[in-house]
């Protein structure tokens, strides 16, 4: 990966909005050798029909249409569905007027019925541990380019997100709800401050946003909180959508960004579409040097163009592969200086030792190293 200064400014680029809410086909990756199917090839399905169970995960249709069968793309198996564009459900769904009028049990029932725990690890943690959570933090810090998507989601759904945040804090008796904002995010600061009268229990905290300040552990440490759960605006958008509509989420907003792109793309897309289809829609021409990173260029979780958009993909960052050949350490001290956990990454990297438990895997020590010496080599 290319090295950059750690205090690199978030580049504000022109934003291009793209919509991919009615794809002709959707793709469900099959991970297990022996998935249990509940539909047959050529059968017609409604939205939310249970398609198959794979690795203890239930997969539901996010369109109405026809099951086309299995397809192998670059060595991976997918169940493919063709869209009839009617978005039909098998039965009408109830619609909740106000989430804050629901009881704890009603919210948990809706979340469980709609498999909300599968949407993100933080939502799963909330459902399983709400009784021990004392503080809930909505994280709106923008520490790297990919975090711009959380700001975008908040800009678009701010009233819904705040309604949900306030409702779950009150209904689940979480005494300390906090919104963490970048001290330079004037737009959201103004919006949240204007609404603070409506939500008097929510505390607003401003922070610097130098990476990795948005890491949950660093946020809770800064706020001096224990038993805290940090949620993103995307988590709250999922919770609101599920609870308010009593439906599974079938579409979402993602960011496509990267140093080599002149614009950022904000894509409103159906879930389970191929990343390659979205890249084509944005008219991005990838080169052999490009690598696609899921949600963060710094943590560098590489995804393939043949992967699909699922609820865990919030951003695709297109980075350059760079020179992956590590060279001799020059004792520049950058990895040491930038480690938020005051570990000496140099010693562990150079001696190929396992990193201590207090490492939060932010990958900063690899990202700043001018000699390409990576933590995971
Ligand atoms: S050792 Fe590296 S990955 Fe671990 S906390 Fe420090 S900078 Fe982050
Ligand atoms: S490992 Fe890399 S960042 Fe750390 S001191 Fe050596 S050259 Fe510098």
Short mmCIF file of C-alpha atoms and ligand atoms in Angstrom, two decimals:
data_model
loop_
_atom_site.label_atom_id
_atom_site.label_comp_id
_atom_site.label_asym_id
_atom_site.label_seq_id
_atom_site.Cartn_x
_atom_site.Cartn_y
_atom_site.Cartn_z
CA UNK A 1 0.00 0.00 0.00
CA UNK A 2 1.08 3.55 -0.63
CA UNK A 3 2.33 5.48 2.35
CA UNK A 4 0.79 8.78 3.31
CA UNK A 5 1.25 11.28 6.08
CA UNK A 6 -0.81 10.28 9.08
CA UNK A 7 -2.18 13.77 9.45
CA UNK A 8 -3.29 13.81 5.84
CA UNK A 9 -6.35 15.99 5.40
CA UNK A 10 -9.55 14.28 4.34
CA UNK A 11 -9.90 15.33 0.73
CA UNK A 12 -13.27 16.82 -0.06
CA UNK A 13 -14.05 15.91 -3.66
CA UNK A 14 -16.97 16.44 -5.92
CA UNK A 15 -19.64 13.85 -5.09
CA UNK A 16 -21.43 11.96 -7.83
CA UNK A 17 -24.68 10.25 -6.85
CA UNK A 18 -25.39 6.90 -8.49
CA UNK A 19 -28.50 4.76 -8.06
CA UNK A 20 -28.53 0.99 -8.49
CA UNK A 21 -31.74 0.11 -6.72
CA UNK A 22 -33.26 -2.01 -9.51
CA UNK A 23 -30.52 -4.38 -10.73
CA UNK A 24 -31.56 -7.08 -13.14
CA UNK A 25 -29.79 -9.78 -11.11
CA UNK A 26 -28.75 -10.23 -7.49
CA UNK A 27 -26.10 -12.68 -6.30
CA UNK A 28 -25.88 -14.64 -3.05
CA UNK A 29 -22.41 -16.03 -2.33
CA UNK A 30 -22.34 -19.63 -1.11
CA UNK A 31 -19.53 -20.21 1.36
CA UNK A 32 -20.34 -23.69 2.59
CA UNK A 33 -20.01 -26.93 0.61
CA UNK A 34 -23.32 -28.14 1.91
CA UNK A 35 -25.84 -25.26 2.14
CA UNK A 36 -29.46 -26.06 2.92
CA UNK A 37 -31.68 -24.71 0.15
CA UNK A 38 -35.33 -23.72 0.65
CA UNK A 39 -36.03 -22.77 -2.98
CA UNK A 40 -35.58 -24.56 -6.30
CA UNK A 41 -34.22 -23.34 -9.58
CA UNK A 42 -36.89 -21.55 -11.68
CA UNK A 43 -39.14 -21.01 -8.64
CA UNK A 44 -40.62 -17.57 -8.10
CA UNK A 45 -39.83 -15.80 -4.85
CA UNK A 46 -41.16 -12.81 -2.93
CA UNK A 47 -39.02 -10.32 -1.08
CA UNK A 48 -37.82 -11.88 2.18
CA UNK A 49 -38.31 -15.48 1.00
CA UNK A 50 -35.79 -17.68 2.82
CA UNK A 51 -33.42 -18.86 0.09
CA UNK A 52 -30.81 -20.97 1.87
CA UNK A 53 -28.90 -21.42 5.08
CA UNK A 54 -25.14 -21.41 4.92
CA UNK A 55 -22.65 -21.40 7.82
CA UNK A 56 -25.57 -20.85 10.22
CA UNK A 57 -26.57 -17.72 8.30
CA UNK A 58 -30.01 -17.44 6.76
CA UNK A 59 -30.14 -15.75 3.37
CA UNK A 60 -33.35 -14.03 2.31
CA UNK A 61 -34.31 -12.65 -1.07
CA UNK A 62 -34.06 -8.87 -1.29
CA UNK A 63 -36.10 -8.71 -4.50
CA UNK A 64 -39.15 -10.45 -5.89
CA UNK A 65 -38.36 -12.47 -8.98
CA UNK A 66 -37.13 -15.85 -10.16
CA UNK A 67 -34.38 -18.17 -8.92
CA UNK A 68 -32.01 -18.67 -11.85
CA UNK A 69 -29.76 -21.28 -10.22
CA UNK A 70 -26.09 -21.46 -9.35
CA UNK A 71 -23.36 -19.57 -11.16
CA UNK A 72 -19.61 -19.78 -10.74
CA UNK A 73 -17.82 -16.45 -11.08
CA UNK A 74 -14.01 -16.52 -10.82
CA UNK A 75 -14.10 -19.69 -8.73
CA UNK A 76 -16.86 -18.57 -6.33
CA UNK A 77 -20.39 -19.98 -6.28
CA UNK A 78 -23.43 -17.74 -6.22
CA UNK A 79 -27.17 -18.33 -6.18
CA UNK A 80 -28.53 -15.92 -8.79
CA UNK A 81 -31.99 -14.33 -8.76
CA UNK A 82 -33.59 -12.38 -11.61
CA UNK A 83 -35.55 -9.29 -10.63
CA UNK A 84 -39.22 -8.91 -11.68
CA UNK A 85 -39.04 -5.26 -10.47
CA UNK A 86 -42.32 -5.60 -8.54
CA UNK A 87 -40.74 -5.63 -5.04
CA UNK A 88 -43.58 -7.87 -3.82
CA UNK A 89 -43.86 -9.33 -0.30
CA UNK A 90 -45.87 -12.48 0.41
CA UNK A 91 -48.02 -10.60 2.94
CA UNK A 92 -48.45 -6.93 3.88
CA UNK A 93 -46.13 -5.71 6.62
CA UNK A 94 -47.20 -3.67 9.61
CA UNK A 95 -45.78 -0.15 9.83
CA UNK A 96 -44.84 1.43 13.12
CA UNK A 97 -45.62 5.10 13.54
CA UNK A 98 -43.23 5.96 16.37
CA UNK A 99 -40.32 3.82 17.51
CA UNK A 100 -40.32 5.42 20.96
CA UNK A 101 -43.81 4.05 21.65
CA UNK A 102 -42.57 0.45 21.44
CA UNK A 103 -41.60 -1.67 24.42
CA UNK A 104 -38.22 -3.32 24.87
CA UNK A 105 -39.76 -6.70 24.09
CA UNK A 106 -41.46 -5.44 20.94
CA UNK A 107 -38.17 -3.99 19.64
CA UNK A 108 -36.24 -7.17 20.42
CA UNK A 109 -38.92 -9.29 18.77
CA UNK A 110 -38.78 -7.20 15.59
CA UNK A 111 -34.97 -7.27 15.56
CA UNK A 112 -34.85 -11.03 16.07
CA UNK A 113 -37.62 -11.72 13.56
CA UNK A 114 -35.69 -9.74 10.94
CA UNK A 115 -32.26 -11.26 11.74
CA UNK A 116 -30.84 -7.86 12.73
CA UNK A 117 -27.87 -9.50 14.48
CA UNK A 118 -26.53 -10.47 11.05
CA UNK A 119 -26.26 -6.82 9.95
CA UNK A 120 -23.18 -5.87 11.96
CA UNK A 121 -21.16 -7.14 14.89
CA UNK A 122 -22.15 -4.06 16.93
CA UNK A 123 -25.87 -4.64 16.39
CA UNK A 124 -25.34 -8.28 17.38
CA UNK A 125 -23.51 -7.12 20.51
CA UNK A 126 -26.35 -4.75 21.37
CA UNK A 127 -29.03 -7.45 21.03
CA UNK A 128 -27.08 -9.92 23.16
CA UNK A 129 -25.72 -7.54 25.80
CA UNK A 130 -28.08 -4.56 26.14
CA UNK A 131 -28.54 -5.26 29.85
CA UNK A 132 -24.87 -4.59 30.58
CA UNK A 133 -24.48 -1.50 28.37
CA UNK A 134 -24.36 1.80 30.31
CA UNK A 135 -23.35 4.15 27.50
CA UNK A 136 -24.26 4.30 23.84
CA UNK A 137 -22.09 6.37 21.52
CA UNK A 138 -22.99 7.46 18.01
CA UNK A 139 -19.64 7.81 16.27
CA UNK A 140 -19.57 10.49 13.57
CA UNK A 141 -15.81 11.10 13.50
CA UNK A 142 -14.30 11.34 10.02
CA UNK A 143 -10.78 9.94 10.43
CA UNK A 144 -10.17 8.75 6.88
CA UNK A 145 -11.79 9.11 3.48
CA UNK A 146 -13.99 6.06 3.92
CA UNK A 147 -15.64 7.58 7.03
CA UNK A 148 -17.29 10.13 4.74
CA UNK A 149 -20.03 7.56 4.13
CA UNK A 150 -21.10 7.71 7.79
CA UNK A 151 -21.40 11.47 7.54
CA UNK A 152 -23.42 11.08 4.31
CA UNK A 153 -25.76 8.54 5.89
CA UNK A 154 -26.23 10.86 8.86
CA UNK A 155 -26.88 13.85 6.56
CA UNK A 156 -29.58 11.95 4.71
CA UNK A 157 -31.27 10.16 7.62
CA UNK A 158 -30.38 12.40 10.57
CA UNK A 159 -33.91 12.74 12.00
CA UNK A 160 -34.55 8.98 11.77
CA UNK A 161 -31.15 8.15 13.24
CA UNK A 162 -31.57 10.54 16.18
CA UNK A 163 -35.11 9.27 16.79
CA UNK A 164 -33.78 5.70 16.97
CA UNK A 165 -30.75 6.63 19.05
CA UNK A 166 -32.92 8.45 21.60
CA UNK A 167 -35.59 5.72 21.60
CA UNK A 168 -33.24 2.81 22.27
CA UNK A 169 -31.36 4.80 24.94
CA UNK A 170 -34.63 5.43 26.78
CA UNK A 171 -36.38 2.11 26.18
CA UNK A 172 -33.29 0.05 27.07
CA UNK A 173 -32.51 2.38 30.00
CA UNK A 174 -29.04 3.30 28.80
CA UNK A 175 -28.22 6.28 30.97
CA UNK A 176 -25.46 7.87 28.94
CA UNK A 177 -26.10 8.48 25.21
CA UNK A 178 -23.33 10.47 23.50
CA UNK A 179 -22.82 11.77 19.96
CA UNK A 180 -19.14 12.06 19.03
CA UNK A 181 -18.49 14.58 16.26
CA UNK A 182 -15.38 15.87 14.51
CA UNK A 183 -14.65 19.39 15.74
CA UNK A 184 -14.37 20.48 12.09
CA UNK A 185 -17.71 18.96 10.97
CA UNK A 186 -19.60 22.28 10.97
CA UNK A 187 -22.64 20.95 9.11
CA UNK A 188 -23.41 18.11 11.51
CA UNK A 189 -22.45 20.16 14.58
CA UNK A 190 -25.02 22.77 13.58
CA UNK A 191 -27.69 20.17 12.87
CA UNK A 192 -27.18 18.23 16.10
CA UNK A 193 -26.96 21.41 18.19
CA UNK A 194 -30.22 22.71 16.71
CA UNK A 195 -31.95 19.47 17.69
CA UNK A 196 -30.41 19.21 21.14
CA UNK A 197 -33.56 20.73 22.69
CA UNK A 198 -35.59 17.79 21.37
CA UNK A 199 -33.17 15.27 22.82
CA UNK A 200 -32.01 16.75 26.13
CA UNK A 201 -30.53 13.47 27.39
CA UNK A 202 -28.05 13.16 24.52
CA UNK A 203 -24.61 14.64 25.19
CA UNK A 204 -22.62 16.07 22.26
CA UNK A 205 -18.83 15.70 22.41
CA UNK A 206 -16.43 17.21 19.86
CA UNK A 207 -13.08 15.58 19.16
CA UNK A 208 -10.10 15.81 16.84
CA UNK A 209 -10.31 13.19 14.13
CA UNK A 210 -6.79 12.06 13.49
CA UNK A 211 -6.79 8.36 12.62
CA UNK A 212 -7.44 6.05 14.51
CA UNK A 213 -9.44 8.30 16.91
CA UNK A 214 -12.68 6.67 15.75
CA UNK A 215 -11.65 3.23 17.01
CA UNK A 216 -14.31 2.21 19.60
CA UNK A 217 -11.71 1.53 22.27
CA UNK A 218 -10.10 4.95 21.81
CA UNK A 219 -13.49 6.68 21.85
CA UNK A 220 -14.55 5.03 25.10
CA UNK A 221 -11.13 5.76 26.59
CA UNK A 222 -11.35 9.42 25.61
CA UNK A 223 -14.83 9.68 27.14
CA UNK A 224 -13.69 7.76 30.19
CA UNK A 225 -16.59 5.33 29.88
CA UNK A 226 -16.90 1.66 30.61
CA UNK A 227 -19.59 -0.76 29.44
CA UNK A 228 -20.03 1.41 26.37
CA UNK A 229 -21.10 0.44 22.87
CA UNK A 230 -20.07 2.54 19.87
CA UNK A 231 -22.50 2.48 16.95
CA UNK A 232 -22.10 4.02 13.50
CA UNK A 233 -24.77 6.02 11.70
CA UNK A 234 -25.10 2.97 9.39
CA UNK A 235 -25.91 0.71 12.39
CA UNK A 236 -28.60 3.16 13.50
CA UNK A 237 -29.97 3.45 9.98
CA UNK A 238 -30.31 -0.36 9.91
CA UNK A 239 -31.97 -0.44 13.33
CA UNK A 240 -34.41 2.33 12.40
CA UNK A 241 -35.29 0.75 9.04
CA UNK A 242 -35.93 -2.66 10.56
CA UNK A 243 -37.87 -1.49 13.61
CA UNK A 244 -39.92 1.22 11.88
CA UNK A 245 -40.93 -0.91 8.90
CA UNK A 246 -40.71 -4.39 10.42
CA UNK A 247 -38.77 -5.41 7.31
CA UNK A 248 -35.29 -6.52 6.46
CA UNK A 249 -33.08 -3.91 4.83
CA UNK A 250 -32.73 -4.57 1.11
CA UNK A 251 -30.72 -1.53 0.01
CA UNK A 252 -28.07 0.77 1.38
CA UNK A 253 -25.73 3.65 0.64
CA UNK A 254 -22.03 3.02 -0.03
CA UNK A 255 -19.04 5.17 -0.92
CA UNK A 256 -16.62 4.48 -3.78
CA UNK A 257 -13.49 6.54 -3.31
CA UNK A 258 -9.75 6.48 -3.85
CA UNK A 259 -6.73 8.69 -4.37
CA UNK A 260 -6.78 8.09 -8.13
CA UNK A 261 -10.44 9.12 -8.53
CA UNK A 262 -11.34 12.74 -9.20
CA UNK A 263 -14.77 12.30 -7.59
CA UNK A 264 -16.31 10.33 -4.78
CA UNK A 265 -19.29 8.20 -5.73
CA UNK A 266 -22.18 7.88 -3.31
CA UNK A 267 -24.07 4.85 -4.52
CA UNK A 268 -27.55 3.94 -3.35
CA UNK A 269 -27.69 0.29 -4.18
CA UNK A 270 -29.61 -2.90 -3.71
CA UNK A 271 -27.76 -5.37 -1.52
CA UNK A 272 -26.23 -8.48 -3.12
CA UNK A 273 -25.10 -6.83 -6.32
CA UNK A 274 -21.62 -7.48 -7.69
CA UNK A 275 -18.94 -4.89 -6.90
CA UNK A 276 -17.87 -5.14 -10.56
CA UNK A 277 -21.34 -3.93 -11.66
CA UNK A 278 -21.08 -0.89 -9.41
CA UNK A 279 -17.55 -0.08 -10.61
CA UNK A 280 -18.82 -0.23 -14.21
CA UNK A 281 -21.80 1.96 -13.38
CA UNK A 282 -19.42 4.58 -11.96
CA UNK A 283 -17.40 4.28 -15.22
CA UNK A 284 -14.23 3.57 -13.24
CA UNK A 285 -11.47 1.90 -15.27
CA UNK A 286 -9.41 -0.25 -12.94
CA UNK A 287 -5.77 -1.00 -13.72
CA UNK A 288 -3.65 -3.96 -12.63
CA UNK A 289 -2.14 -1.78 -9.92
CA UNK A 290 -5.49 -1.10 -8.26
CA UNK A 291 -6.57 -2.91 -5.16
CA UNK A 292 -10.05 -2.67 -3.65
CA UNK A 293 -10.21 -2.21 0.12
CA UNK A 294 -13.35 -2.73 2.15
CA UNK A 295 -14.24 0.19 4.43
CA UNK A 296 -10.69 1.46 5.02
CA UNK A 297 -7.53 1.91 2.98
CA UNK A 298 -5.48 1.92 6.18
CA UNK A 299 -6.76 -1.38 7.57
CA UNK A 300 -6.52 -2.72 4.01
CA UNK A 301 -9.05 -5.56 4.01
CA UNK A 302 -8.84 -6.44 0.35
CA UNK A 303 -11.97 -7.50 -1.52
CA UNK A 304 -12.43 -8.86 -5.01
CA UNK A 305 -14.34 -7.21 -7.81
CA UNK A 306 -16.45 -10.40 -7.90
CA UNK A 307 -17.57 -10.02 -4.28
CA UNK A 308 -21.02 -8.70 -3.51
CA UNK A 309 -22.25 -5.74 -1.52
CA UNK A 310 -23.53 -6.99 1.81
CA UNK A 311 -24.50 -5.10 4.96
CA UNK A 312 -20.88 -5.02 6.15
CA UNK A 313 -19.62 -3.13 3.06
CA UNK A 314 -19.93 0.62 3.66
CA UNK A 315 -17.14 1.84 1.38
CA UNK A 316 -14.88 0.54 -1.36
CA UNK A 317 -11.59 2.39 -1.44
CA UNK A 318 -9.52 1.99 -4.59
CA UNK A 319 -5.86 2.13 -3.64
CA UNK A 320 -2.63 1.43 -5.50
CA UNK A 321 -0.86 -1.83 -4.76
CA UNK A 322 2.47 -0.07 -4.37
CA UNK A 323 5.64 -1.88 -3.62
CA UNK A 324 4.93 -4.77 -1.32
CA UNK A 325 8.55 -5.78 -0.88
CA UNK A 326 9.62 -4.85 2.62
CA UNK A 327 13.03 -3.20 2.86
CA UNK A 328 15.41 -2.79 5.76
CA UNK A 329 14.14 -0.75 8.72
CA UNK A 330 15.67 2.72 8.86
CA UNK A 331 14.70 3.35 12.49
CA UNK A 332 12.56 6.30 11.52
CA UNK A 333 10.36 5.71 14.56
CA UNK A 334 7.13 6.46 12.71
CA UNK A 335 5.44 3.20 13.69
CA UNK A 336 6.32 3.82 17.31
CA UNK A 337 5.23 7.44 17.28
CA UNK A 338 1.86 6.69 15.69
CA UNK A 339 0.82 3.62 17.66
CA UNK A 340 -2.19 4.67 19.78
CA UNK A 341 -1.54 1.81 22.19
CA UNK A 342 2.08 2.74 22.94
CA UNK A 343 3.31 -0.60 21.69
CA UNK A 344 6.72 -0.67 20.01
CA UNK A 345 5.53 -2.11 16.66
CA UNK A 346 9.06 -2.00 15.25
CA UNK A 347 10.25 -4.65 17.67
CA UNK A 348 7.33 -7.01 16.95
CA UNK A 349 7.44 -6.42 13.17
CA UNK A 350 11.15 -6.93 12.78
CA UNK A 351 11.31 -10.00 14.99
CA UNK A 352 8.15 -11.50 13.51
CA UNK A 353 6.63 -11.81 16.97
CA UNK A 354 2.89 -12.00 17.74
CA UNK A 355 1.57 -8.58 18.70
CA UNK A 356 0.46 -8.12 22.32
CA UNK A 357 -3.23 -8.37 23.23
CA UNK A 358 -3.58 -4.62 23.67
CA UNK A 359 -2.98 -4.09 19.91
CA UNK A 360 -6.28 -2.84 18.43
CA UNK A 361 -5.34 -3.86 14.85
CA UNK A 362 -5.71 -0.33 13.53
CA UNK A 363 -2.83 -1.10 11.12
CA UNK A 364 -1.37 2.36 11.56
CA UNK A 365 2.14 0.93 12.09
CA UNK A 366 2.05 -0.70 8.65
CA UNK A 367 0.44 2.27 6.97
CA UNK A 368 3.07 4.79 8.06
CA UNK A 369 6.12 2.61 7.46
CA UNK A 370 8.15 4.13 4.61
CA UNK A 371 9.96 0.79 4.11
CA UNK A 372 6.79 -1.31 3.59
CA UNK A 373 7.46 -3.40 6.66
CA UNK A 374 4.01 -4.63 7.57
CA UNK A 375 2.61 -5.78 10.85
CA UNK A 376 1.23 -9.00 9.38
CA UNK A 377 4.37 -10.25 7.61
S1 LIG B 1 0.78 -2.14 17.01
FE1 LIG B 1 0.12 -1.30 15.02
S2 LIG B 1 -1.91 -2.18 14.69
FE2 LIG B 1 -1.43 -2.49 16.87
S3 LIG B 1 -2.32 -0.70 17.89
FE3 LIG B 1 -0.19 -0.17 17.43
S4 LIG B 1 -0.29 0.86 15.43
FE4 LIG B 1 -2.26 -0.21 15.70
S1 LIG B 2 9.48 -0.55 11.00
FE1 LIG B 2 9.11 1.01 9.42
S2 LIG B 2 8.08 2.71 10.51
FE2 LIG B 2 8.95 1.38 12.06
S3 LIG B 2 10.96 2.30 12.50
FE3 LIG B 2 11.33 0.73 10.92
S4 LIG B 2 11.15 1.84 8.97
FE4 LIG B 2 10.27 3.18 10.54
#
